[in-house]
Amino acid sequence: MAICTSLAEADVAALEELIRDTADPLRAFNAFYILLARHRRALDGGRFRTLYLRHAGRFSAVPMRAVLESDLALLDPMGPNLPAALRHAVTAVTAYPDNLALVAHHARVLAEYGWSGAETSEDEVREALTQVERAVEISPDQPRYRAVRAQLAALLNDFDTALASIQRALDLEDSSRAGYAVRIVEFHRIRADIVLRRETEQNRTTLRETAERLERSMEERVRRVAEETRAHEQKELTRLRSETLASLGLLAAVIAFIATGTQIAQDLPVREALRMLAGLAGMLTLVFTAFGAIFGIGRPTRLILPGLFGATLFLFAWATA
C-alpha cells in the first residue's frame, strides 16, 4: 500500500515494463499486483479491468491471483458481483491464512454480502469476526480492520460494538493519506447502514412482540369462547335431557291413564262412557297445556285456546255427572 500510493506516472510505466518481463515471474507478478492495488485503491475500475485482463492469464498458477479476481468482481461495471468476490476471497484467505490484509478483505466481502440481504452463516460470520479481531490486536491503528469489525458485529446484531468500532475507525483515519475522502465517505456509509439496521431490527422486534401479544390475546379469547360454548352446550343438553325424561314420563302416565279409562268405559253405559271420556280428554288437554307452559314450549298466548278447550271438556263432563 505504501508503494502503490506513492507511484508517479513514470513509475507506473516502469512497472508495466516489469510485468512484461518473463525472466523473473515472481517480480512480474509483484509489479502486476502493485499496479492493480493502485487502481483498486483509486477505485479506477476501468484501468484495473484493462490491466488485469491483459496480463492475468500469465499468473494462473499464483494463489494470490484469487484476491485480484475478488477485486475484479467488486469493480464489475454492472455493480459489485458479491458472490464471485466472496468465492475468490475465500480461496485467497485459505491460501494465505496469516495475511492480515487478506483476512480483512475476506471479512469485508463477507460483510458486504450479508448486508446485501444474502443468507450468511452465523458461524461463518463469527469466525470472520474472530479473525478480524486478531488483526485489530496486531494492528490497532489500522482503521480498515475496525471498519470491517463494525460491519461483522452489526450482522450479529451487536450494534453497540459496531458503532464503537466504526467511530474508532473514523478517529484513526489519517487525513494526510491519499484517498482520505473516499475512505471517510465509506466509513460514514457503514455507520449509517449500522444505524439503519439497528432501527430496522428494533422495529422488527417490536412488531414480533406485538404479533405475539395479539396471538396470545386471540388464543385466550378463542379459549374463553370455546369454554363458554361448551358450558352452554352442556347446559342445553342437560335441559333437553330433563325435558325428554319429563315428556317420556308424562306420556307413560297419559298412556296408562287412557288405557285405564278405556277399560272402565267399556263397562259403563254409552252416555256415561262418553261423559267420562270427555272429562278424560279435557284433563289430558289441561295436563299438556300445563306441561307446555312449564317447559316454555311455544308462546304463552298460543296455550290459551288449548287450555280453554280442555277446561270446557272437563267442566262439561263434571256438570253432566
XYZ file of C-alpha atoms in Angstrom, residues 52-168:
117
model
C -5.987 -7.435 -15.321
C -7.457 -8.907 -18.493
C -4.266 -8.100 -20.406
C -1.875 -9.996 -18.119
C -3.853 -12.253 -15.717
C -3.507 -15.328 -17.926
C 0.232 -15.454 -17.268
C -0.269 -15.817 -13.478
C -2.955 -18.503 -13.273
C -0.740 -20.676 -11.048
C -0.187 -17.935 -8.436
C -2.594 -18.360 -5.468
C -2.503 -14.617 -4.775
C -4.302 -14.097 -8.053
C -7.527 -15.068 -6.247
C -7.633 -11.770 -4.353
C -7.260 -9.908 -7.671
C -10.191 -11.928 -9.029
C -12.150 -10.872 -5.958
C -11.277 -7.203 -6.537
C -12.257 -7.546 -10.197
C -15.681 -8.861 -9.158
C -16.124 -5.927 -6.776
C -15.316 -3.477 -9.612
C -17.797 -5.039 -12.051
C -19.267 -2.240 -14.259
C -22.777 -3.611 -13.618
C -22.255 -3.411 -9.858
C -20.303 -5.482 -7.331
C -20.595 -9.211 -8.012
C -20.515 -10.161 -4.339
C -20.975 -13.955 -4.693
C -17.987 -14.166 -7.065
C -15.952 -11.750 -4.941
C -16.632 -13.816 -1.819
C -15.760 -17.082 -3.556
C -12.375 -15.752 -4.680
C -11.754 -14.117 -1.283
C -12.245 -17.486 0.418
C -9.719 -19.044 -1.987
C -7.184 -16.287 -1.227
C -7.515 -16.376 2.553
C -7.338 -20.179 2.503
C -4.034 -19.987 0.648
C -2.672 -17.223 2.924
C -4.423 -17.579 6.324
C -1.858 -15.391 8.124
C -2.099 -12.456 5.724
C -3.996 -9.834 7.741
C -4.852 -7.793 4.677
C -6.466 -10.824 3.049
C -8.245 -11.711 6.286
C -9.697 -8.197 6.377
C -10.553 -8.371 2.664
C -12.406 -11.657 3.053
C -14.241 -10.357 6.137
C -15.204 -7.164 4.336
C -16.591 -9.023 1.310
C -18.483 -11.395 3.614
C -19.917 -8.408 5.479
C -20.977 -6.678 2.271
C -22.514 -9.948 1.083
C -24.516 -10.202 4.298
C -25.523 -6.542 4.131
C -26.846 -7.087 0.609
C -29.561 -9.311 2.083
C -27.992 -12.643 1.149
C -28.062 -15.552 3.578
C -24.859 -15.863 5.591
C -23.987 -18.493 8.161
C -23.773 -17.102 11.693
C -20.826 -19.420 12.380
C -19.035 -18.111 9.304
C -19.622 -14.507 10.381
C -18.395 -15.224 13.919
C -15.278 -16.942 12.592
C -14.520 -13.979 10.328
C -15.101 -11.602 13.250
C -12.645 -13.573 15.370
C -10.014 -13.303 12.647
C -10.597 -9.566 12.238
C -10.363 -9.002 15.984
C -6.991 -10.752 15.890
C -5.964 -8.374 13.099
C -7.103 -5.407 15.225
C -4.986 -6.651 18.128
C -1.915 -6.932 15.890
C -2.520 -3.619 14.063
C -4.669 -1.491 16.410
C -4.080 1.687 14.392
C -5.416 0.247 11.129
C -8.856 1.883 10.514
C -9.887 -0.632 7.853
C -9.807 -3.542 10.299
C -12.050 -1.692 12.739
C -14.499 -0.757 9.987
C -14.760 -4.398 8.930
C -15.248 -5.449 12.541
C -18.096 -2.928 12.768
C -19.814 -4.470 9.740
C -19.498 -8.027 11.047
C -20.656 -7.063 14.554
C -23.734 -5.402 13.039
C -24.543 -8.605 11.134
C -24.647 -10.320 14.538
C -26.902 -7.528 15.899
C -24.160 -6.313 18.282
C -24.851 -2.697 17.398
C -23.048 -1.118 20.352
C -19.786 -2.785 19.352
C -20.405 -1.957 15.695
C -20.968 1.760 16.308
C -17.991 1.987 18.659
C -15.756 0.255 16.086
C -16.762 2.450 13.155
C -16.348 5.573 15.252
C -12.846 4.416 16.199
